[in-house]
Amino acid sequence: MKLRFTKMHGAGNDFVVLDATQHPMRLTPDQLRHVADRRFGVGCDQVLVIEASHTPGVDFGYRIFNADGSEVEHCGNGSRCFVRYVVDKGLTDKHTVRVQTVNKILALRLRDDGRVTVDMGEPIFDLPQVPFQPEGLTPRLVNGFELWPLALGDGMSSEVAVLSMGNPHAVQRVEDVDHAPVALIGPQVEAHERFARRVNAGFLQVISRSEVKLRVYERGSGETLACGTGACAAVVAGIRLGWLDEAVEVHTRGGDLRIEWAGLSQGLQAPVSMTGPAQTVFEGEIEL
């Protein structure tokens, strides 16, 4: 079958966007891997499927598949591309839309300057919900927030802040993110036995209280040029650990994101706001 697609990116995190609003679309893991393949397919970090919504007050459904064919809960950069796509394609005349993911409803707003602001919802710190298994570990408390020791291969270890942005994250601080051993440590953290559904491994360098650099090794995709939920998780962790203020510029290898969270003044019950770019690269058709 022939499949129409749109290639997009948000700060270098790239996506193949598929419109299933008129006809339901159920691709197999093999088909999804073929689409995402950078040599034999279109090439992307994730495949985004836009669906019609049958829920009052919700404009669209939204499904996210990693390059390995696995379905995931959330993708911040993808959600920005999502709203840019539905507006540019005339699927809605709204500039603020509500979309249903696997486990939450997101509010997405296309700004006049072309950037997109996403209400990412509240971070989740309850370890069983992440999910993370802490039994037998003793965390180090920094500013009242836990840093958990993870034993890795060859005698290595990492110390990570654990939380969820609708998908699981483990954030570790590094002195120089450009020279951090992301390719070595990232896969070990991602597949660590204490994370039942694997985890996104973040490497955070703090430049100042309002500026950081970040690299993320993502579940099922490897290192990407940017990770929206990873940026949110890293900033929230940095705020809880006392390293960062409420508004932070996050420099990724693919571009810059602005993350804001006022949770410390609201009993941790505050949504995270993310603002960043979303751009269309090209459109085409692929034979599956």
mmCIF file of C-alpha atoms in Angstrom:
data_model
loop_
_atom_site.group_PDB
_atom_site.id
_atom_site.type_symbol
_atom_site.label_atom_id
_atom_site.label_comp_id
_atom_site.label_asym_id
_atom_site.label_seq_id
_atom_site.Cartn_x
_atom_site.Cartn_y
_atom_site.Cartn_z
ATOM 1 C CA MET A 1 0.000 0.000 0.000
ATOM 2 C CA LYS A 2 1.034 3.593 -0.550
ATOM 3 C CA LEU A 3 1.195 5.825 2.497
ATOM 4 C CA ARG A 4 1.139 9.619 2.394
ATOM 5 C CA PHE A 5 3.339 11.293 5.007
ATOM 6 C CA THR A 6 4.729 14.606 6.178
ATOM 7 C CA LYS A 7 8.272 14.834 7.558
ATOM 8 C CA MET A 8 8.636 17.373 10.400
ATOM 9 C CA HIS A 9 11.053 18.248 13.165
ATOM 10 C CA GLY A 10 11.049 20.072 16.474
ATOM 11 C CA ALA A 11 14.534 21.278 17.416
ATOM 12 C CA GLY A 12 16.042 18.479 15.347
ATOM 13 C CA ASN A 13 13.913 15.717 16.889
ATOM 14 C CA ASP A 14 12.350 14.415 13.659
ATOM 15 C CA PHE A 15 9.020 12.771 12.920
ATOM 16 C CA VAL A 16 6.944 11.181 10.202
ATOM 17 C CA VAL A 17 3.386 12.452 10.637
ATOM 18 C CA LEU A 18 0.463 10.358 9.348
ATOM 19 C CA ASP A 19 -3.125 11.582 8.999
ATOM 20 C CA ALA A 20 -5.621 8.954 10.158
ATOM 21 C CA THR A 21 -8.470 11.379 10.862
ATOM 22 C CA GLN A 22 -10.573 10.104 7.948
ATOM 23 C CA HIS A 23 -9.600 6.435 7.901
ATOM 24 C CA PRO A 24 -8.265 4.406 10.865
ATOM 25 C CA MET A 25 -4.655 3.335 10.438
ATOM 26 C CA ARG A 26 -3.098 0.288 12.075
ATOM 27 C CA LEU A 27 0.498 -0.241 11.042
ATOM 28 C CA THR A 28 2.434 -3.283 12.220
ATOM 29 C CA PRO A 29 5.718 -2.899 14.134
ATOM 30 C CA ASP A 30 7.561 -4.059 11.004
ATOM 31 C CA GLN A 31 5.842 -1.370 8.915
ATOM 32 C CA LEU A 32 6.606 1.298 11.514
ATOM 33 C CA ARG A 33 10.268 0.272 11.602
ATOM 34 C CA HIS A 34 10.380 0.452 7.802
ATOM 35 C CA VAL A 35 8.945 3.978 7.782
ATOM 36 C CA ALA A 36 11.441 5.090 10.452
ATOM 37 C CA ASP A 37 14.455 3.468 8.785
ATOM 38 C CA ARG A 38 16.885 6.170 7.636
ATOM 39 C CA ARG A 39 18.251 4.116 4.739
ATOM 40 C CA PHE A 40 15.295 2.128 3.392
ATOM 41 C CA GLY A 41 12.365 4.237 4.630
ATOM 42 C CA VAL A 42 11.656 7.907 5.297
ATOM 43 C CA GLY A 43 13.735 8.122 8.468
ATOM 44 C CA CYS A 44 12.679 9.539 11.827
ATOM 45 C CA ASP A 45 12.953 9.294 15.595
ATOM 46 C CA GLN A 46 9.199 8.722 15.990
ATOM 47 C CA VAL A 47 6.099 8.150 13.871
ATOM 48 C CA LEU A 48 3.119 10.321 14.873
ATOM 49 C CA VAL A 49 -0.418 9.224 13.987
ATOM 50 C CA ILE A 50 -3.201 11.826 14.091
ATOM 51 C CA GLU A 51 -6.655 10.382 14.740
ATOM 52 C CA ALA A 52 -10.187 11.718 15.017
ATOM 53 C CA SER A 53 -11.547 12.233 18.535
ATOM 54 C CA HIS A 54 -14.890 11.003 19.809
ATOM 55 C CA THR A 55 -14.446 12.601 23.244
ATOM 56 C CA PRO A 56 -16.300 15.872 23.980
ATOM 57 C CA GLY A 57 -13.885 18.769 24.439
ATOM 58 C CA VAL A 58 -11.002 16.903 22.765
ATOM 59 C CA ASP A 59 -10.051 17.849 19.200
ATOM 60 C CA PHE A 60 -7.851 14.926 18.124
ATOM 61 C CA GLY A 61 -6.362 11.618 19.140
ATOM 62 C CA TYR A 62 -2.591 11.224 19.054
ATOM 63 C CA ARG A 63 -0.453 8.059 18.986
ATOM 64 C CA ILE A 64 3.339 7.941 19.119
ATOM 65 C CA PHE A 65 5.589 5.128 17.926
ATOM 66 C CA ASN A 66 9.347 4.920 18.390
ATOM 67 C CA ALA A 67 11.705 4.000 15.582
ATOM 68 C CA ASP A 68 11.777 0.414 16.876
ATOM 69 C CA GLY A 69 7.992 0.094 16.394
ATOM 70 C CA SER A 70 7.063 0.330 20.081
ATOM 71 C CA GLU A 71 4.245 2.635 21.175
ATOM 72 C CA VAL A 72 5.046 5.236 23.834
ATOM 73 C CA GLU A 73 3.018 7.540 26.042
ATOM 74 C CA HIS A 74 4.284 11.018 25.296
ATOM 75 C CA CYS A 75 6.555 13.108 23.094
ATOM 76 C CA GLY A 76 6.931 16.819 23.743
ATOM 77 C CA ASN A 77 8.650 17.814 20.489
ATOM 78 C CA GLY A 78 6.192 15.656 18.585
ATOM 79 C CA SER A 79 3.231 17.408 20.175
ATOM 80 C CA ARG A 80 4.500 20.735 18.850
ATOM 81 C CA CYS A 81 4.747 19.280 15.359
ATOM 82 C CA PHE A 82 1.285 17.823 15.854
ATOM 83 C CA VAL A 83 -0.416 21.197 16.365
ATOM 84 C CA ARG A 84 1.576 22.824 13.558
ATOM 85 C CA TYR A 85 0.457 20.010 11.233
ATOM 86 C CA VAL A 86 -3.281 20.167 12.008
ATOM 87 C CA VAL A 87 -3.337 23.961 11.628
ATOM 88 C CA ASP A 88 -1.260 24.027 8.416
ATOM 89 C CA LYS A 89 -3.366 21.218 6.889
ATOM 90 C CA GLY A 90 -6.642 22.941 7.713
ATOM 91 C CA LEU A 91 -7.790 20.115 9.991
ATOM 92 C CA THR A 92 -8.750 22.784 12.525
ATOM 93 C CA ASP A 93 -9.166 26.550 12.581
ATOM 94 C CA LYS A 94 -8.168 26.699 16.247
ATOM 95 C CA HIS A 95 -4.729 27.806 17.350
ATOM 96 C CA THR A 96 -5.165 26.062 20.699
ATOM 97 C CA VAL A 97 -6.126 22.403 20.450
ATOM 98 C CA ARG A 98 -6.668 19.594 22.941
ATOM 99 C CA VAL A 99 -5.382 16.137 22.054
ATOM 100 C CA GLN A 100 -5.738 12.732 23.691
ATOM 101 C CA THR A 101 -2.577 10.638 24.071
ATOM 102 C CA VAL A 102 -2.354 7.133 25.517
ATOM 103 C CA ASN A 103 -2.510 8.415 29.089
ATOM 104 C CA LYS A 104 -3.354 12.127 29.187
ATOM 105 C CA ILE A 105 -4.950 15.115 27.452
ATOM 106 C CA LEU A 106 -2.606 17.862 26.247
ATOM 107 C CA ALA A 107 -3.341 21.507 25.448
ATOM 108 C CA LEU A 108 -1.226 22.779 22.518
ATOM 109 C CA ARG A 109 -1.027 26.416 21.385
ATOM 110 C CA LEU A 110 0.428 27.743 18.125
ATOM 111 C CA ARG A 111 1.877 31.202 18.800
ATOM 112 C CA ASP A 112 1.968 34.134 16.393
ATOM 113 C CA ASP A 113 5.762 33.789 16.049
ATOM 114 C CA GLY A 114 5.379 30.218 14.770
ATOM 115 C CA ARG A 115 6.603 28.553 17.937
ATOM 116 C CA VAL A 116 4.349 26.219 19.884
ATOM 117 C CA THR A 117 3.617 26.203 23.618
ATOM 118 C CA VAL A 118 2.542 22.918 25.167
ATOM 119 C CA ASP A 119 0.953 22.371 28.570
ATOM 120 C CA MET A 120 2.819 19.167 29.380
ATOM 121 C CA GLY A 121 0.820 18.398 32.503
ATOM 122 C CA GLU A 122 2.131 17.808 36.008
ATOM 123 C CA PRO A 123 5.304 15.796 36.590
ATOM 124 C CA ILE A 124 4.880 12.494 38.405
ATOM 125 C CA PHE A 125 7.185 11.709 41.330
ATOM 126 C CA ASP A 126 5.459 8.582 42.653
ATOM 127 C CA LEU A 127 8.023 5.876 41.871
ATOM 128 C CA PRO A 128 5.576 3.005 41.133
ATOM 129 C CA GLN A 129 3.900 5.232 38.537
ATOM 130 C CA VAL A 130 7.189 6.040 36.761
ATOM 131 C CA PRO A 131 7.700 2.967 37.101
ATOM 132 C CA PHE A 132 10.919 2.572 39.106
ATOM 133 C CA GLN A 133 11.860 -0.110 41.627
ATOM 134 C CA PRO A 134 13.943 1.448 44.466
ATOM 135 C CA GLU A 135 14.038 -1.570 46.795
ATOM 136 C CA GLY A 136 17.462 -2.025 48.369
ATOM 137 C CA LEU A 137 18.793 1.357 47.218
ATOM 138 C CA THR A 138 19.678 4.282 49.471
ATOM 139 C CA PRO A 139 19.195 7.640 47.742
ATOM 140 C CA ARG A 140 21.205 10.777 48.386
ATOM 141 C CA LEU A 141 18.925 13.675 49.304
ATOM 142 C CA VAL A 142 19.683 17.035 47.702
ATOM 143 C CA ASN A 143 17.334 19.861 48.640
ATOM 144 C CA GLY A 144 14.906 17.169 49.839
ATOM 145 C CA PHE A 145 14.811 15.338 46.466
ATOM 146 C CA GLU A 146 16.276 11.885 45.852
ATOM 147 C CA LEU A 147 19.238 11.028 43.671
ATOM 148 C CA TRP A 148 19.248 7.265 43.148
ATOM 149 C CA PRO A 149 22.439 5.217 42.603
ATOM 150 C CA LEU A 150 22.346 2.843 39.641
ATOM 151 C CA ALA A 151 24.975 0.140 39.227
ATOM 152 C CA LEU A 152 26.087 -0.183 35.600
ATOM 153 C CA GLY A 153 28.437 -2.516 33.773
ATOM 154 C CA ASP A 154 32.239 -2.638 34.172
ATOM 155 C CA GLY A 155 32.047 -1.186 37.675
ATOM 156 C CA MET A 156 30.444 2.068 36.498
ATOM 157 C CA SER A 157 27.512 3.781 38.199
ATOM 158 C CA SER A 158 25.145 6.701 37.706
ATOM 159 C CA GLU A 159 23.249 8.873 40.153
ATOM 160 C CA VAL A 160 19.855 9.828 38.740
ATOM 161 C CA ALA A 161 16.767 11.827 39.570
ATOM 162 C CA VAL A 162 13.700 9.743 38.669
ATOM 163 C CA LEU A 163 10.338 11.120 37.531
ATOM 164 C CA SER A 164 7.737 10.834 34.797
ATOM 165 C CA MET A 165 6.353 13.359 32.326
ATOM 166 C CA GLY A 166 3.795 10.795 31.184
ATOM 167 C CA ASN A 167 6.854 8.740 30.176
ATOM 168 C CA PRO A 168 9.759 7.719 32.438
ATOM 169 C CA HIS A 169 12.964 9.743 32.843
ATOM 170 C CA ALA A 170 16.254 9.318 34.679
ATOM 171 C CA VAL A 171 18.265 12.549 34.806
ATOM 172 C CA GLN A 172 21.930 12.769 35.775
ATOM 173 C CA ARG A 173 24.060 15.883 36.091
ATOM 174 C CA VAL A 174 27.334 16.087 34.154
ATOM 175 C CA GLU A 175 30.067 18.706 34.087
ATOM 176 C CA ASP A 176 30.398 18.863 30.287
ATOM 177 C CA VAL A 177 27.516 17.425 28.286
ATOM 178 C CA ASP A 178 29.415 17.617 25.002
ATOM 179 C CA HIS A 179 31.959 15.109 26.298
ATOM 180 C CA ALA A 180 29.617 13.013 28.461
ATOM 181 C CA PRO A 181 29.690 9.256 27.680
ATOM 182 C CA VAL A 182 26.098 9.258 26.417
ATOM 183 C CA ALA A 183 26.654 6.406 23.949
ATOM 184 C CA LEU A 184 28.176 4.249 26.685
ATOM 185 C CA ILE A 185 25.995 5.027 29.696
ATOM 186 C CA GLY A 186 22.734 5.922 27.928
ATOM 187 C CA PRO A 187 21.862 2.391 26.729
ATOM 188 C CA GLN A 188 22.683 0.921 30.139
ATOM 189 C CA VAL A 189 20.415 3.363 31.964
ATOM 190 C CA GLU A 190 17.675 2.996 29.342
ATOM 191 C CA ALA A 191 17.558 -0.793 29.786
ATOM 192 C CA HIS A 192 18.293 -0.879 33.532
ATOM 193 C CA GLU A 193 16.384 -3.623 35.331
ATOM 194 C CA ARG A 194 14.918 -1.173 37.848
ATOM 195 C CA PHE A 195 12.841 0.487 35.100
ATOM 196 C CA ALA A 196 10.110 -1.978 34.149
ATOM 197 C CA ARG A 197 9.250 -0.165 30.897
ATOM 198 C CA ARG A 198 12.760 1.138 30.190
ATOM 199 C CA VAL A 199 13.563 4.825 30.638
ATOM 200 C CA ASN A 200 14.764 7.954 28.832
ATOM 201 C CA ALA A 201 18.268 8.789 30.068
ATOM 202 C CA GLY A 202 18.991 12.514 30.395
ATOM 203 C CA PHE A 203 22.433 14.126 30.731
ATOM 204 C CA LEU A 204 22.160 17.640 32.191
ATOM 205 C CA GLN A 205 24.812 20.353 32.324
ATOM 206 C CA VAL A 206 23.874 23.389 34.434
ATOM 207 C CA ILE A 207 25.287 26.626 32.993
ATOM 208 C CA SER A 208 23.385 28.975 35.293
ATOM 209 C CA ARG A 209 20.120 28.963 37.239
ATOM 210 C CA SER A 210 18.265 29.854 34.048
ATOM 211 C CA GLU A 211 20.272 28.042 31.382
ATOM 212 C CA VAL A 212 21.264 24.407 30.795
ATOM 213 C CA LYS A 213 22.548 22.076 28.096
ATOM 214 C CA LEU A 214 20.969 18.663 27.624
ATOM 215 C CA ARG A 215 21.416 15.395 25.751
ATOM 216 C CA VAL A 216 18.923 12.520 25.967
ATOM 217 C CA TYR A 217 19.236 8.859 25.079
ATOM 218 C CA GLU A 218 15.622 7.939 24.325
ATOM 219 C CA ARG A 219 13.805 4.642 24.742
ATOM 220 C CA GLY A 220 13.626 2.802 21.462
ATOM 221 C CA SER A 221 15.320 5.553 19.448
ATOM 222 C CA GLY A 222 18.798 6.110 20.859
ATOM 223 C CA GLU A 223 20.195 9.611 21.261
ATOM 224 C CA THR A 224 18.060 12.252 19.546
ATOM 225 C CA LEU A 225 18.909 15.861 18.756
ATOM 226 C CA ALA A 226 16.240 17.023 21.209
ATOM 227 C CA CYS A 227 13.693 15.508 23.583
ATOM 228 C CA GLY A 228 10.794 17.658 24.784
ATOM 229 C CA THR A 229 9.696 15.510 27.707
ATOM 230 C CA GLY A 230 13.382 15.007 28.536
ATOM 231 C CA ALA A 231 13.881 18.777 28.702
ATOM 232 C CA CYS A 232 10.845 19.092 30.972
ATOM 233 C CA ALA A 233 12.029 16.273 33.228
ATOM 234 C CA ALA A 234 15.569 17.677 33.436
ATOM 235 C CA VAL A 235 14.379 21.172 34.370
ATOM 236 C CA VAL A 236 11.864 19.891 36.925
ATOM 237 C CA ALA A 237 14.561 17.702 38.488
ATOM 238 C CA GLY A 238 16.980 20.650 38.521
ATOM 239 C CA ILE A 239 14.401 22.873 40.212
ATOM 240 C CA ARG A 240 13.622 20.265 42.864
ATOM 241 C CA LEU A 241 17.333 19.707 43.490
ATOM 242 C CA GLY A 242 17.809 23.462 44.012
ATOM 243 C CA TRP A 243 19.966 24.030 40.941
ATOM 244 C CA LEU A 244 17.523 25.971 38.729
ATOM 245 C CA ASP A 245 14.909 28.736 38.794
ATOM 246 C CA GLU A 246 11.331 28.425 37.510
ATOM 247 C CA ALA A 247 12.071 29.418 33.882
ATOM 248 C CA VAL A 248 14.984 27.811 32.031
ATOM 249 C CA GLU A 249 16.415 27.920 28.507
ATOM 250 C CA VAL A 250 17.412 24.406 27.453
ATOM 251 C CA HIS A 251 20.045 24.099 24.725
ATOM 252 C CA THR A 252 19.862 20.799 22.869
ATOM 253 C CA ARG A 253 21.932 19.724 19.886
ATOM 254 C CA GLY A 254 18.966 20.442 17.627
ATOM 255 C CA GLY A 255 17.792 23.771 19.041
ATOM 256 C CA ASP A 256 16.519 25.624 22.093
ATOM 257 C CA LEU A 257 13.468 25.027 24.276
ATOM 258 C CA ARG A 258 12.011 27.163 27.055
ATOM 259 C CA ILE A 259 10.738 25.191 30.048
ATOM 260 C CA GLU A 260 8.760 26.723 32.927
ATOM 261 C CA TRP A 261 7.569 25.079 36.153
ATOM 262 C CA ALA A 262 6.275 26.791 39.323
ATOM 263 C CA GLY A 263 5.842 23.568 41.256
ATOM 264 C CA LEU A 264 7.880 24.445 44.340
ATOM 265 C CA SER A 265 5.500 27.298 45.168
ATOM 266 C CA GLN A 266 2.409 25.166 44.454
ATOM 267 C CA GLY A 267 3.081 22.022 46.438
ATOM 268 C CA LEU A 268 4.481 20.257 43.339
ATOM 269 C CA GLN A 269 0.988 20.395 41.796
ATOM 270 C CA ALA A 270 1.736 22.558 38.752
ATOM 271 C CA PRO A 271 1.909 21.787 35.031
ATOM 272 C CA VAL A 272 5.110 22.155 33.040
ATOM 273 C CA SER A 273 5.068 24.573 30.096
ATOM 274 C CA MET A 274 7.294 23.998 27.067
ATOM 275 C CA THR A 275 7.796 26.417 24.167
ATOM 276 C CA GLY A 276 9.813 25.649 21.053
ATOM 277 C CA PRO A 277 9.894 25.403 17.256
ATOM 278 C CA ALA A 278 8.044 23.038 14.914
ATOM 279 C CA GLN A 279 8.800 22.887 11.198
ATOM 280 C CA THR A 280 7.738 20.939 8.125
ATOM 281 C CA VAL A 281 10.629 19.482 6.115
ATOM 282 C CA PHE A 282 8.966 17.733 3.163
ATOM 283 C CA GLU A 283 6.001 15.588 2.125
ATOM 284 C CA GLY A 284 5.842 12.395 0.131
ATOM 285 C CA GLU A 285 4.537 8.886 -0.378
ATOM 286 C CA ILE A 286 6.091 5.574 0.639
ATOM 287 C CA GLU A 287 5.242 2.055 -0.476
ATOM 288 C CA LEU A 288 4.690 -0.392 2.390
#
